[in-house]
Short mmCIF file of C-alpha atoms in Angstrom, two decimals:
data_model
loop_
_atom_site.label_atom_id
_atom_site.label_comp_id
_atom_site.label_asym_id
_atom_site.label_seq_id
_atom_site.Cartn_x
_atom_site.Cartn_y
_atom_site.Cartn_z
CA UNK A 284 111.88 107.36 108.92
CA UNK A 285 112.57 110.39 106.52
CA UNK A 286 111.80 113.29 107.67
CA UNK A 287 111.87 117.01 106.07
CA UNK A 288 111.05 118.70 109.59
CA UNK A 289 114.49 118.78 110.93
CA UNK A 290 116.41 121.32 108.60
CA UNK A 291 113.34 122.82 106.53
CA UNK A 292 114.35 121.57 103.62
CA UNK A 293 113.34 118.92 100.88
CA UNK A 294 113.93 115.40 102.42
CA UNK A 295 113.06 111.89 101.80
CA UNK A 296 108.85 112.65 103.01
CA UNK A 297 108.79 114.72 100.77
CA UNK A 298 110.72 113.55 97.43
CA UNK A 299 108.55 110.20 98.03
CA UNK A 300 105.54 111.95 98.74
CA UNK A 301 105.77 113.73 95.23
CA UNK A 302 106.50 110.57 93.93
CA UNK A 303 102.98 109.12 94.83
CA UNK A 304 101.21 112.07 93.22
CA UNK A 305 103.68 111.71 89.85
CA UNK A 306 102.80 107.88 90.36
CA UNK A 307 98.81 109.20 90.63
CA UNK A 308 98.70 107.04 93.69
CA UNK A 309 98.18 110.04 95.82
CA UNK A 310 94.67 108.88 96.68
CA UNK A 311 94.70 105.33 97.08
CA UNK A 312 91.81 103.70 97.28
CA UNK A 313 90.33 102.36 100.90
CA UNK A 314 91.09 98.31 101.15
CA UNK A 315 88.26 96.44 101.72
CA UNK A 316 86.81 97.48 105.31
CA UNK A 317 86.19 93.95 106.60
CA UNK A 318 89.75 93.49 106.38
CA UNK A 319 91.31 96.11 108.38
CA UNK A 320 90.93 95.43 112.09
CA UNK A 321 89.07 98.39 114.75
CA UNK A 322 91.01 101.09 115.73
CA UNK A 323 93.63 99.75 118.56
CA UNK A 324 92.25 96.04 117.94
CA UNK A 325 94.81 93.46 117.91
CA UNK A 326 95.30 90.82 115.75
CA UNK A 327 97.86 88.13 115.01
CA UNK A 328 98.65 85.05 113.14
CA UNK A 329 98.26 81.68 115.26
CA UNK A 330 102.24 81.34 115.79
CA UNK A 331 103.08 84.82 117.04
CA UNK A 332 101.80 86.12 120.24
CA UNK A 333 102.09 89.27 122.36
CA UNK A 334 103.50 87.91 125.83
CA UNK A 335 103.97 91.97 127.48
CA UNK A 336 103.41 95.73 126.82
CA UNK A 337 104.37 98.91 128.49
CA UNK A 338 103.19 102.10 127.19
CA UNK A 339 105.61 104.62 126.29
CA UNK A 340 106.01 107.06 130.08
CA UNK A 341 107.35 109.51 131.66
CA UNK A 342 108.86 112.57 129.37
CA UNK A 343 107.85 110.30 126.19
CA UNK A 344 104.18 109.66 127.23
CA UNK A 345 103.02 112.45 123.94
CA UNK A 346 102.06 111.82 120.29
CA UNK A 347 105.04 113.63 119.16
CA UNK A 348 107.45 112.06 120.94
CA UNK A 349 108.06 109.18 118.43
CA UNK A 350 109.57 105.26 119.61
CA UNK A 351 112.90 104.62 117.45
CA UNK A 352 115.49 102.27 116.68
CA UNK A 353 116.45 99.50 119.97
CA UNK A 354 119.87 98.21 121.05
CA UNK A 355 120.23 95.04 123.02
CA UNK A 356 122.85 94.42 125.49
CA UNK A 357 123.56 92.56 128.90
CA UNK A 358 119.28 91.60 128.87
CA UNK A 359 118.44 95.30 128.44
CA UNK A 360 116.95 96.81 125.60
CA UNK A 361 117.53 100.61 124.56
CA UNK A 362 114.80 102.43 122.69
CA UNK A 363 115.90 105.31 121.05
CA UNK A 364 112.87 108.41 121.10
CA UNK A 365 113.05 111.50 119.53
CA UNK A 366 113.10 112.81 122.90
CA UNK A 367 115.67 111.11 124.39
CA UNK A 368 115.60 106.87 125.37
CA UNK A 369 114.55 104.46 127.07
CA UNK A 370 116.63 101.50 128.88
CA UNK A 371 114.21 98.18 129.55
CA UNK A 372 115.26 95.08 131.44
CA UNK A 373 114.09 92.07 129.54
CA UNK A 374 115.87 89.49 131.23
CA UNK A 375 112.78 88.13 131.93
CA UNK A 376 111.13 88.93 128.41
CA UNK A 377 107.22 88.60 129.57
CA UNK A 378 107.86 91.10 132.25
CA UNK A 379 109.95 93.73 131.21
CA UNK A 380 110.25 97.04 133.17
CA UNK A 381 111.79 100.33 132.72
CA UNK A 382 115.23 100.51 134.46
CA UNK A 383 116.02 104.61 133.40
CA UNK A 384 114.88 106.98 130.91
CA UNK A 385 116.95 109.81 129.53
CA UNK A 386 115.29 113.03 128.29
CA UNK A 387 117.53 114.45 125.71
CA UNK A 388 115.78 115.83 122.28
CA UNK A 389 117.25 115.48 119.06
CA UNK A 390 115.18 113.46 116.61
CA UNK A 391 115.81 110.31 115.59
CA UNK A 392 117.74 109.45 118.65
CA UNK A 393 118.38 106.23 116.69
CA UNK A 394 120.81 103.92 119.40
CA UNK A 395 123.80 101.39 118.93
CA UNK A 396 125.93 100.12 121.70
CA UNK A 397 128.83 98.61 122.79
CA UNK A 398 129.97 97.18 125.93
CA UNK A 399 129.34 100.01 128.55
CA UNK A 400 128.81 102.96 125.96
CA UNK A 401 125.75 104.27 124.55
CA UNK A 402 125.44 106.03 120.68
CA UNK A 403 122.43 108.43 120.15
CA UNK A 404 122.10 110.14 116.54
CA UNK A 405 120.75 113.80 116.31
CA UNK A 406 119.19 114.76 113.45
CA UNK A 407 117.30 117.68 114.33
CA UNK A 408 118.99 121.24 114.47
CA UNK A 409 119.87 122.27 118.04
CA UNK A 410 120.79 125.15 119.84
CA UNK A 411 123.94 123.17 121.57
CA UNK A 412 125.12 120.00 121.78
CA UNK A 413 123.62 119.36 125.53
CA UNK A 414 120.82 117.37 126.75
CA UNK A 415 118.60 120.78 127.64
CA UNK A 416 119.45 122.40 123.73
CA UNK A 417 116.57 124.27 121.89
CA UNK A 418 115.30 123.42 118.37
CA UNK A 419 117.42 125.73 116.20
CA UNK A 420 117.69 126.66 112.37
CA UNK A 421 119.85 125.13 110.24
CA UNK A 422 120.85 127.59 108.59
CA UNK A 423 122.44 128.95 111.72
CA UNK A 424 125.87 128.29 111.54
CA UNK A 425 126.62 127.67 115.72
CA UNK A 426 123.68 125.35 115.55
CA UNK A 427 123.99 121.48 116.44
CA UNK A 428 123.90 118.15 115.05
CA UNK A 429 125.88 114.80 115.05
CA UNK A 430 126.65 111.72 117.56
CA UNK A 431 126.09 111.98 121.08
CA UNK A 432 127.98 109.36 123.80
CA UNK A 433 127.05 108.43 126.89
CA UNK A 434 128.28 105.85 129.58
CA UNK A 435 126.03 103.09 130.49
CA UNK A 436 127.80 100.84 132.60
CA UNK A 437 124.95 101.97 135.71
CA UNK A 438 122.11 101.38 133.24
CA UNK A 439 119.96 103.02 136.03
CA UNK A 440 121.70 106.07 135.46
CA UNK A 441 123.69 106.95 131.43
CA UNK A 442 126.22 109.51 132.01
CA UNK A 443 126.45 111.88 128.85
CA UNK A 444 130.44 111.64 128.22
CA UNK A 445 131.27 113.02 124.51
CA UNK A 446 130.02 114.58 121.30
CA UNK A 447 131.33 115.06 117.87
CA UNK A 448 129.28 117.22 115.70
CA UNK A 449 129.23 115.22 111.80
CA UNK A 450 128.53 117.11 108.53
CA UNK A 451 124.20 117.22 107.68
CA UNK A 452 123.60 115.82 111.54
CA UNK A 453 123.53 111.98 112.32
CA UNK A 454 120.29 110.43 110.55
CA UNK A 455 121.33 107.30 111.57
CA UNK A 456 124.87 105.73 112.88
CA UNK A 457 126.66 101.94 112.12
CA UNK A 458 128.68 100.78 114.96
CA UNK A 459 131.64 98.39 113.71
CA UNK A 460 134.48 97.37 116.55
CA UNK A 461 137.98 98.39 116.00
CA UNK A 462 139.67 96.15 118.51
CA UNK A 463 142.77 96.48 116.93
CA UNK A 464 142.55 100.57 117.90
CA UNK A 465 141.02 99.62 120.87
CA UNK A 466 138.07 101.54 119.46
CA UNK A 467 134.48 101.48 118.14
CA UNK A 468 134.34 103.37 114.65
CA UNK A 469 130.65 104.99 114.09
CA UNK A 470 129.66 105.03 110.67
CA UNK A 471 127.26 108.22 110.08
CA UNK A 472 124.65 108.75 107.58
CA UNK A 473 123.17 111.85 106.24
CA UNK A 474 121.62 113.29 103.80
CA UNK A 475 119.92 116.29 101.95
CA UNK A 476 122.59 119.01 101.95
CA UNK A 477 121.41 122.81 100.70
CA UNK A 478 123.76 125.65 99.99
CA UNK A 479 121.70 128.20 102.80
CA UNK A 480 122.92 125.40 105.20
CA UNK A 481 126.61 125.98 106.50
CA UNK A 482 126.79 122.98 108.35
CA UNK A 483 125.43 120.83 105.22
CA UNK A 484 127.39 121.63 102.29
CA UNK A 485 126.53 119.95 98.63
CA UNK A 486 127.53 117.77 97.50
CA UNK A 487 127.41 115.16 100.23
CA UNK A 488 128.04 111.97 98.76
CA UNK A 489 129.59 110.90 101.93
CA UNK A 490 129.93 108.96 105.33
CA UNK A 491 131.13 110.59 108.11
CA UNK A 492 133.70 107.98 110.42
CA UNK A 493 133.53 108.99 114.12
CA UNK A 494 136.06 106.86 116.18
CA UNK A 495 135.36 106.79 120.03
CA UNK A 496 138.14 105.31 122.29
CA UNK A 497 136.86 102.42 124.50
CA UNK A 498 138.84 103.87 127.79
CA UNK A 499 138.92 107.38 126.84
CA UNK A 500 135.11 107.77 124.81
CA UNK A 501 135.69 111.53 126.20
CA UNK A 502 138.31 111.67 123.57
CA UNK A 503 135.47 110.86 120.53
CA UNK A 504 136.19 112.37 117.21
CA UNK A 505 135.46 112.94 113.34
CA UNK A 506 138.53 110.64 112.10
CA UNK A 507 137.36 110.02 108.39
CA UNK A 508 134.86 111.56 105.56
CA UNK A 509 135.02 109.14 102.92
CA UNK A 510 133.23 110.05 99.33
CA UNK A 511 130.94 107.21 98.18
CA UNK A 512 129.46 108.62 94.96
CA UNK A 513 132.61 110.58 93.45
CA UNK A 514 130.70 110.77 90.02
CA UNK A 515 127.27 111.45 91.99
CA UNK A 516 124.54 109.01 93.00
CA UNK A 517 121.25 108.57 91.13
CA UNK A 518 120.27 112.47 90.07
CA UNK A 519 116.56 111.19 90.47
CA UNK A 520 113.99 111.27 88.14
CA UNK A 521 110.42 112.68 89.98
CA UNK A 522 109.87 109.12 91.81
CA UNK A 523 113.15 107.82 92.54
CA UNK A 524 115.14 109.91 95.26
CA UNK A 525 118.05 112.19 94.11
CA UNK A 526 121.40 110.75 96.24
CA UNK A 527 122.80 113.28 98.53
CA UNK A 528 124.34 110.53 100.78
CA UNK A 529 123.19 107.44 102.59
CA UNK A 530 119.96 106.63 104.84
CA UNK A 531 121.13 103.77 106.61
CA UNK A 532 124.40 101.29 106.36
CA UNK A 533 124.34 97.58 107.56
CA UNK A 534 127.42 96.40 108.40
CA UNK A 535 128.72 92.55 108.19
CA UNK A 536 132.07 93.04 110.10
CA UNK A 537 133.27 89.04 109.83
CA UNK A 538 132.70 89.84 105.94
CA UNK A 539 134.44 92.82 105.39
CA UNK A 540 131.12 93.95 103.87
CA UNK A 541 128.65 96.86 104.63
CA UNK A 542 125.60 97.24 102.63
CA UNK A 543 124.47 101.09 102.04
CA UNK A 544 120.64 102.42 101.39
CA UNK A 545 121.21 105.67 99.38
CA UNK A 546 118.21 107.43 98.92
CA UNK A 547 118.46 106.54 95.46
CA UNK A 548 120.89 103.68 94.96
CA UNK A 549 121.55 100.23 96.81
CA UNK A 550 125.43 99.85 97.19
CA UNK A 551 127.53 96.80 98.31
CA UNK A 552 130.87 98.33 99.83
CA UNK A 553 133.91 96.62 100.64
CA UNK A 554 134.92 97.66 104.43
CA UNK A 555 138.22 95.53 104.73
CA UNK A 556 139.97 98.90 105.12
CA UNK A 557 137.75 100.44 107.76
CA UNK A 558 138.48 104.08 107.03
CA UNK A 559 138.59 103.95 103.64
CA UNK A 560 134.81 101.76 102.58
CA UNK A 561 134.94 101.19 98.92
CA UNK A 562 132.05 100.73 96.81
CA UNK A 563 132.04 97.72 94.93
CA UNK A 564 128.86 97.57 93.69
CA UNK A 565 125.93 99.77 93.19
CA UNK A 566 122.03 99.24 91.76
CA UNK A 567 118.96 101.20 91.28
CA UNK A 568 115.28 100.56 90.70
CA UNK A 569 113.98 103.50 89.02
CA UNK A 570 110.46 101.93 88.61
CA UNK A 571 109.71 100.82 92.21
CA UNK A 572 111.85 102.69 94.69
CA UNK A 573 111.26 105.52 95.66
CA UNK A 574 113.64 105.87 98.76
CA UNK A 575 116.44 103.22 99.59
CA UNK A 576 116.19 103.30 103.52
CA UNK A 577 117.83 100.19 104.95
CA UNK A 578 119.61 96.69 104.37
CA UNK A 579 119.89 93.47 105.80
CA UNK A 580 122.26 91.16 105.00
CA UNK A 581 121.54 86.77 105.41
CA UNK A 582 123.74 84.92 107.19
CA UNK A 583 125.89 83.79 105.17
CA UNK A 584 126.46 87.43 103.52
CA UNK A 585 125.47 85.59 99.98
CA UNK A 586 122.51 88.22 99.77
CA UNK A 587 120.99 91.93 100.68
CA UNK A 588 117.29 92.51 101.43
CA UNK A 589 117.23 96.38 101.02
CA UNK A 590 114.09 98.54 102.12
CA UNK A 591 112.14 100.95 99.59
CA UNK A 592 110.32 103.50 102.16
CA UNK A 593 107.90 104.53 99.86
CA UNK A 594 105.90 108.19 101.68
CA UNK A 595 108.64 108.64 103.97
CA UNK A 596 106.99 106.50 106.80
CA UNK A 597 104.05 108.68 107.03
CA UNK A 598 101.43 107.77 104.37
CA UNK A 599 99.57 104.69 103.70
CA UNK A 600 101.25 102.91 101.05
CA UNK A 601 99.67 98.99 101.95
CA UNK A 602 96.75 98.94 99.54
CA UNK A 603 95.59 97.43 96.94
CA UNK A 604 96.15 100.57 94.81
CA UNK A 605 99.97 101.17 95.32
CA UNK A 606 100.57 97.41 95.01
CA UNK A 607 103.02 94.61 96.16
CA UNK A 608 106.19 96.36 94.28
CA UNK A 609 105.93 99.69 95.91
CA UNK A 610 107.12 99.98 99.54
CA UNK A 611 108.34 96.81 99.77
CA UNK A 612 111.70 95.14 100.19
CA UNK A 613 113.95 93.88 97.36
CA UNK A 614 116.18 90.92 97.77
CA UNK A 615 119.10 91.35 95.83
CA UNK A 616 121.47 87.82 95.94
CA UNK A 617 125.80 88.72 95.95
CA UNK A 618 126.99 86.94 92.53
CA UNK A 619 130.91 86.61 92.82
CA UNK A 620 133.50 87.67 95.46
CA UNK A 621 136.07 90.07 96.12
CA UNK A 622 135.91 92.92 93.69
CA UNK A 623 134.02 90.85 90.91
CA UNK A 624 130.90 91.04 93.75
CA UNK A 625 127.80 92.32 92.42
CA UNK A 626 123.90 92.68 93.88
CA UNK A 627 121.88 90.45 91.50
CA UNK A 628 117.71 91.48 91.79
CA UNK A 629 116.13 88.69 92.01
CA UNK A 630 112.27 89.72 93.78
CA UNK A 631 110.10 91.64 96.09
CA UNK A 632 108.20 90.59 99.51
CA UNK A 633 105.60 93.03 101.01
CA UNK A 634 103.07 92.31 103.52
CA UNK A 635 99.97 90.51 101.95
CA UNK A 636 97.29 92.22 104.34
CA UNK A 637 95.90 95.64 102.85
CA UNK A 638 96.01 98.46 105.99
CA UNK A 639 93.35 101.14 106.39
CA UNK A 640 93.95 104.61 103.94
CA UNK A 641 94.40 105.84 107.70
CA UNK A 642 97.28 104.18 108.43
CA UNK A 643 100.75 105.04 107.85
CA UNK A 644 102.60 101.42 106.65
CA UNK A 645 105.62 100.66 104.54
CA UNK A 646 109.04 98.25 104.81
CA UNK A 647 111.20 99.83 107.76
CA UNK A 648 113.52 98.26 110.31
CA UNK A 649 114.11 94.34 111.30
CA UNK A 650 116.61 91.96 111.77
CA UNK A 651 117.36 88.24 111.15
CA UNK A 652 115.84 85.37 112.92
CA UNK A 653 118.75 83.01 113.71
CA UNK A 654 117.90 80.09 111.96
CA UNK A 655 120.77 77.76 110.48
CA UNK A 656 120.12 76.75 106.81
CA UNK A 657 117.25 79.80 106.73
CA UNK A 658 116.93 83.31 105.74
CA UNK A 659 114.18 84.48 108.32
CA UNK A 660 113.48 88.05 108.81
CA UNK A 661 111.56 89.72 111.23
CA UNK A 662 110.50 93.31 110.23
CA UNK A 663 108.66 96.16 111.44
CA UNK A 664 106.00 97.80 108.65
CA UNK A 665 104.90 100.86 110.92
CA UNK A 666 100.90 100.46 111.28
CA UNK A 667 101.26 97.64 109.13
CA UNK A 668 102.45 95.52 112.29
CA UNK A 669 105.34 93.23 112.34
CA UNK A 670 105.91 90.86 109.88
CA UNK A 671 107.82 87.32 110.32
CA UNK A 672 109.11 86.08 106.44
CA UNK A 673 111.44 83.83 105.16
CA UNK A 674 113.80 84.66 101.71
CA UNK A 675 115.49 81.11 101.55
CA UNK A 676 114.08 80.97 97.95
CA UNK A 677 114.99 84.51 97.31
CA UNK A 678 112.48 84.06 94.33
CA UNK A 679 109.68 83.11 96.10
CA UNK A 680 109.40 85.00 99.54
CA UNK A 681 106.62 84.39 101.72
CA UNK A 682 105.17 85.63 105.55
CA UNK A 683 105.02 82.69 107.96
CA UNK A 684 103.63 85.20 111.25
CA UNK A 685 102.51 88.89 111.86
CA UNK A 686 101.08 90.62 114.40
CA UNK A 687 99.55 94.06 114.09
CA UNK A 688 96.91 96.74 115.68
CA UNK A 689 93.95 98.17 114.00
CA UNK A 690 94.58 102.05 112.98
CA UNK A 691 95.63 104.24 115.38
CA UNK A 692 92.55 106.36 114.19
CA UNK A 693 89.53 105.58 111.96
CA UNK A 694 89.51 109.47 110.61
CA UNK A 695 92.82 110.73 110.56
CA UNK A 696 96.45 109.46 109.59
CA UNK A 697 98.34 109.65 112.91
CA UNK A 698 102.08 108.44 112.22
CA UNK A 699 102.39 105.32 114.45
CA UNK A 700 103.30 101.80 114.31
CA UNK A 701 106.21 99.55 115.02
CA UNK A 702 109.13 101.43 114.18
CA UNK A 703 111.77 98.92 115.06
CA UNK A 704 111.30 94.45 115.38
CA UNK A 705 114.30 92.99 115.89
CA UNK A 706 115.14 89.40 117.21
CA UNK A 707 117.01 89.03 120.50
CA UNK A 708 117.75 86.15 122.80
CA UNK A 709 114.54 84.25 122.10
CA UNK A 710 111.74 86.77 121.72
CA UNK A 711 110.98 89.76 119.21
CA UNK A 712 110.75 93.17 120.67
CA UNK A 713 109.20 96.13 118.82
CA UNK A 714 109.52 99.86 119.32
CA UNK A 715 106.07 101.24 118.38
CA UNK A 716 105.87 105.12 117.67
CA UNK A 717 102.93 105.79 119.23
CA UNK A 718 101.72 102.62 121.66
CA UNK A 719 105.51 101.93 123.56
CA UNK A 720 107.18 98.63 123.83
CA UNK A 721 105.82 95.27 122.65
CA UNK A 722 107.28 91.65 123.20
CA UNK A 723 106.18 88.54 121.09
CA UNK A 724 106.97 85.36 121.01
CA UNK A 725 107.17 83.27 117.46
CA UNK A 726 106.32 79.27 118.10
CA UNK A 727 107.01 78.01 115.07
CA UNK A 728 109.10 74.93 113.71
CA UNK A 729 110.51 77.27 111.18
CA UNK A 730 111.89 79.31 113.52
CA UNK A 731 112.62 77.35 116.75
CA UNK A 732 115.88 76.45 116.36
CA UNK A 733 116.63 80.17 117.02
CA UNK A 734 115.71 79.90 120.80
CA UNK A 735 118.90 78.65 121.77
CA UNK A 736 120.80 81.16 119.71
CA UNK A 737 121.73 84.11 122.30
CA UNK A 738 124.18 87.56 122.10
CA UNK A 739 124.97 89.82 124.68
CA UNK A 740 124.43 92.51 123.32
CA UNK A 741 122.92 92.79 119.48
CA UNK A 742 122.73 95.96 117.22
CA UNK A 743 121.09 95.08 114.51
CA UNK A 744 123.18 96.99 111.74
CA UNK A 745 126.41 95.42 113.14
CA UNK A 746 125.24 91.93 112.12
CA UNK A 747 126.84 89.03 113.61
CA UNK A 748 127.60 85.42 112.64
CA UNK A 749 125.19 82.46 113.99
CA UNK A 750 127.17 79.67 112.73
CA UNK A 751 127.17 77.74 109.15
CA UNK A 752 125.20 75.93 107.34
#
C-alpha cells in the first residue's frame, strides 16, 4: 500500500488518486448490486475453501492497526502490522494459533526472514529507533526510519537485536542471501523524497543495501546506495507516477535477476554483482498505470507479472467504470538474455467480479503456486478477495478460484481486505487488513501438483526455484 500519511507529503495515494479525477473516474459508478455480496458475507468459487480464521488480537485488535506483508519459515507464519507482528504456527494449517505478538509501531512493518532473524520495515517517522518510539515529523532531522532486526530463534519470544536507519525510511525490504559473506543483504525501497525533509533528500533514484551478519546481526549496516535512474525515472505526466525510487523489488537469486516496481517505471535489473544491481531493462505504461507497486517473476524467470496499484490501495477501483486495464497486473514476457534482456508487454489480468463503490480493491501482493509446466499465481486484491489465475498463455490470462467477503461496510469505504496471499507448504494464507488471518485450501487439478512442493521458510520477494519443466 502507498501511503502519504507517513512523512506529510505527496505519495503514491495521492499521485494515483489525482489520477482518477484527471482520468474522470473519480466517481465510478456502483456495479450492479446483485453482484456484490452483504457486508462481511463470504463467498468463494467451488475449488477454494476457507479451512480457519483468527481475528486480528491483542495490541492489533483496532481498525487502524492494518494486517501486512507474511513471512513463512520453520511452519510459522509472520504477519507484519503497522503496529508491530504477529508470529502464527501453521504446522497444522486448519488450526493455526498465535505463538507471540510483538507491539512495535512503524507502518508498514512489511517482514522477510531468514533462518533465525526477523526484518521489519519502518516507514512511518519516529521519535527513535525503539519499539516504544512516538510518531514524529519528518522534517525533524533526529527523527527515525529504516530496517529493524530482531532474533527469532524462540519464536515465542523475538528479541529486537539491530537497526540501521536507510535514506526516505524502509517502504518495503528484499532479502537476498549472501552466503559467500556469510550474510543476508536487505534490499530497501523508498520513495517520495522533499527538500523540507533532511532525512529524504531529492533526488532518490535509489536502493538502499543493508547487509546484516548471520552471527553478528548486532553488527547490521548501510553497506551500498546504488543509483537506478541516473538520467531520472518517468517525470510523470498527471496519471502516471513521477519516479522518486522503487515501491517494491522481487528478487530471483538462482537468476541473477531482480525485478523493480518504480512508481512510474517497470525495470528488469541484473543482480549478478549484488552491490552493484544494474538495470538492464526498463518500461512504462503511461496509459494504464498509474503506480508500479510490485513484481512477480514465473518460474522459469522467462517473464514478470508487475502490479499497477491504481488509488493507492484505498479506493474502489473494481468496477465496471475504471475497467479491466486499470488496477490490474501486466505480464510482461523476458525476450533475450544477458544484457540483450528486455520486458516484452504482452497483456493484462484483473479480477472479473465488479466490488461494491464501498470497497477499497486493486492488484497488490501474491506469490506463485508451484506448479511444474504452469504459471499460477495466487494474489491478494484488498476487498476484492483473493484471486487464484494462471498466465501460462501470457496472452490469454484467466482466474481458475477466488474467495472474497462482502464490503467491510455498505455506507462507507473502510480500507480493508487481504493485503497479502501467498502460497506455502500446501495451503494459501492471507493477511487481511481489517478481519486477521485467513487459510484456504485450492482443490484443483490445475494446481495439485503443488501439494507436495514444500520450503522451510518462503519470502515471497526472494523467489525460489521449484524444479524444471
Amino acid at each position: 500500500m502507498t501511503t502519504a500519511r507517513r512523512r506529510g507529503r505527496l505519495a503514491g495515494v495521492l499521485i494515483a488518486t489525482a489520477a482518477l479525477t484527471v482520468a474522470g473516474l473519480g466517481s465510478p459508478a456502483a456495479a450492479q448490486q446483485n453482484d456484490i455480496p452483504d457486508v462481511d458475507e463470504v463467498v468463494h468459487s467451488h475449488n477454494l475453501h476457507p479451512v480457519a480464521h483468527l481475528d486480528k488480537e491483542g495490541p492489533f485488535a483496532g481498525q487502524s492497526a492494518f494486517n501486512t506483508d507474511i513471512a513463512f519459515t520453520r511452519g510459522h507464519a509472520i504477519v507484519g502490522n503497522y503496529d508491530g507482528f504477529t508470529i502464527y504456527d501453521v504446522r497444522k494449517p486448519k488450526k493455526p494459533k498465535v505463538v507471540s505478538q510483538v507491539l512495535c509501531p512503524g507502518g508498514q512493518n512489511d517482514v522477510s526472514v531468514s533462518g533465525d532473524l526477523l526484518f521489519l520495515s519502518t516507514d512511518y517517522a519516529r521519535t527513535n529507533d525503539s519499539c516504544v518510539s512516538e510518531p514524529a515529523q519528518a522534517s525533524d532531522p533526529n527523527s527515525w526510519e529504516g530496517i529493524k532486526v530482531f532474533d527469532i530463534s524462540d519464536l515465542s519470544n523475538p528479541t529486537y537485536v539491530a537497526s540501521v536507519r536507510t535514506d526516505c525510511g524502509s517502504h518495503t525490504h528484499t532479502m537476498v542471501p549472501a552466503p559467500e559473506r556469510n550474510s543476508v543483504l536487505l534490499y530497501v525501497s523508498s520513495y517520495s523524497p522533499a527538500p523540507e525533509l533532511p532525512n529524504c533528500q531529492p533526488p532518490h533514484d535509489k536502493v538502499s543495501i543493508v547487509e546484516v551478519p548471520l552471527d553478528h546481526p548486532e553488527d547490521a549496516e548501510l553497506v551500498a546506495t546504488p543509483v537506478l535512474f541516473p538520467d531520472g525515472g518517468n517525470p510523470g505526466d498527471g496519471y502516471s507516477s513521477k519516479t522518486t525510487g522503487c515501491h517494491d523489488l522481487t528478487a530471483y537469486p538462482e537468476k541473477d535477476l531482480m525485478a523493480g516496481a518504480c512508481m512510474g517505471d517497470g525495470i528488469l535489473i541484473d543482480i549478478s554483482d549484488r552491490m552493484n544491481p544494474r538495470v538492464i531493462d526498463r518500461v512504462q505504461d503511461n496509459t494504464n498505470f498509474a503506480f508500479w507497486h510490485s513484481a512477480t517473476f514465473n518460474n522459469e524467470g522467462t517473464k514478470v507479472v508487475f502490479t499497477d496499484e491504481l488509488g493507492g490501495g484505498g479506493m474502489p477501483t473494481c468496477n465496471a467504470e475504471i475497467g479491466p486495464e486499470r488496477g490490474a497486473n501486466g505480464i510482461y514476457d523476458i525476450k533475450g538474455t544477458g544484457d540483450r534482456a528486455h520486458l516484452e508487454f504482452r497483456s493484462y489480468y484483473k479480477i472479473p467480479r465488479h466490488q461494491a463503490d464501498t470497497e477499497n480493491c486493486v492488484a497488490h501482493n501474491g506469490s506463485l503456486i508451484p506448479v511444474k509446466g504452469r504459471d499460477i499465481m495466487v494474489q491478494a486484491w484488498y476487498q476484492g478477495g483473493v484471486s487464484v489465475w494462471e498466465f501460462t498463455d501470457s496472452d490469454r490470462p484467466k482466474e481458475i478460484a477466488y474467495f472474497e467477503r462482502g464490503p467491510l461496510s455498505d455506507t462507507e469505504n473502510i480500507t480493508g481486505g487481504s493485503w497479502s496471499a501467498y502460497y506455502y507448504n500446501g495451503y494459501i494464507y492471507s493477511s487481511d487488513i481489517q478481519k486477521g488471518f485467513d487459510v484456504l485450501d485450492v482443490r484443483d487439478p490445475r494446481t495439485a501438483p503443488a501439494k507436495s512442493v514444500k520450503f522451510d521458510e518462503f519470502n515471497a520477494q526472494t523467489q525460489p526455484s521449484y524444479g524444471r519443466r
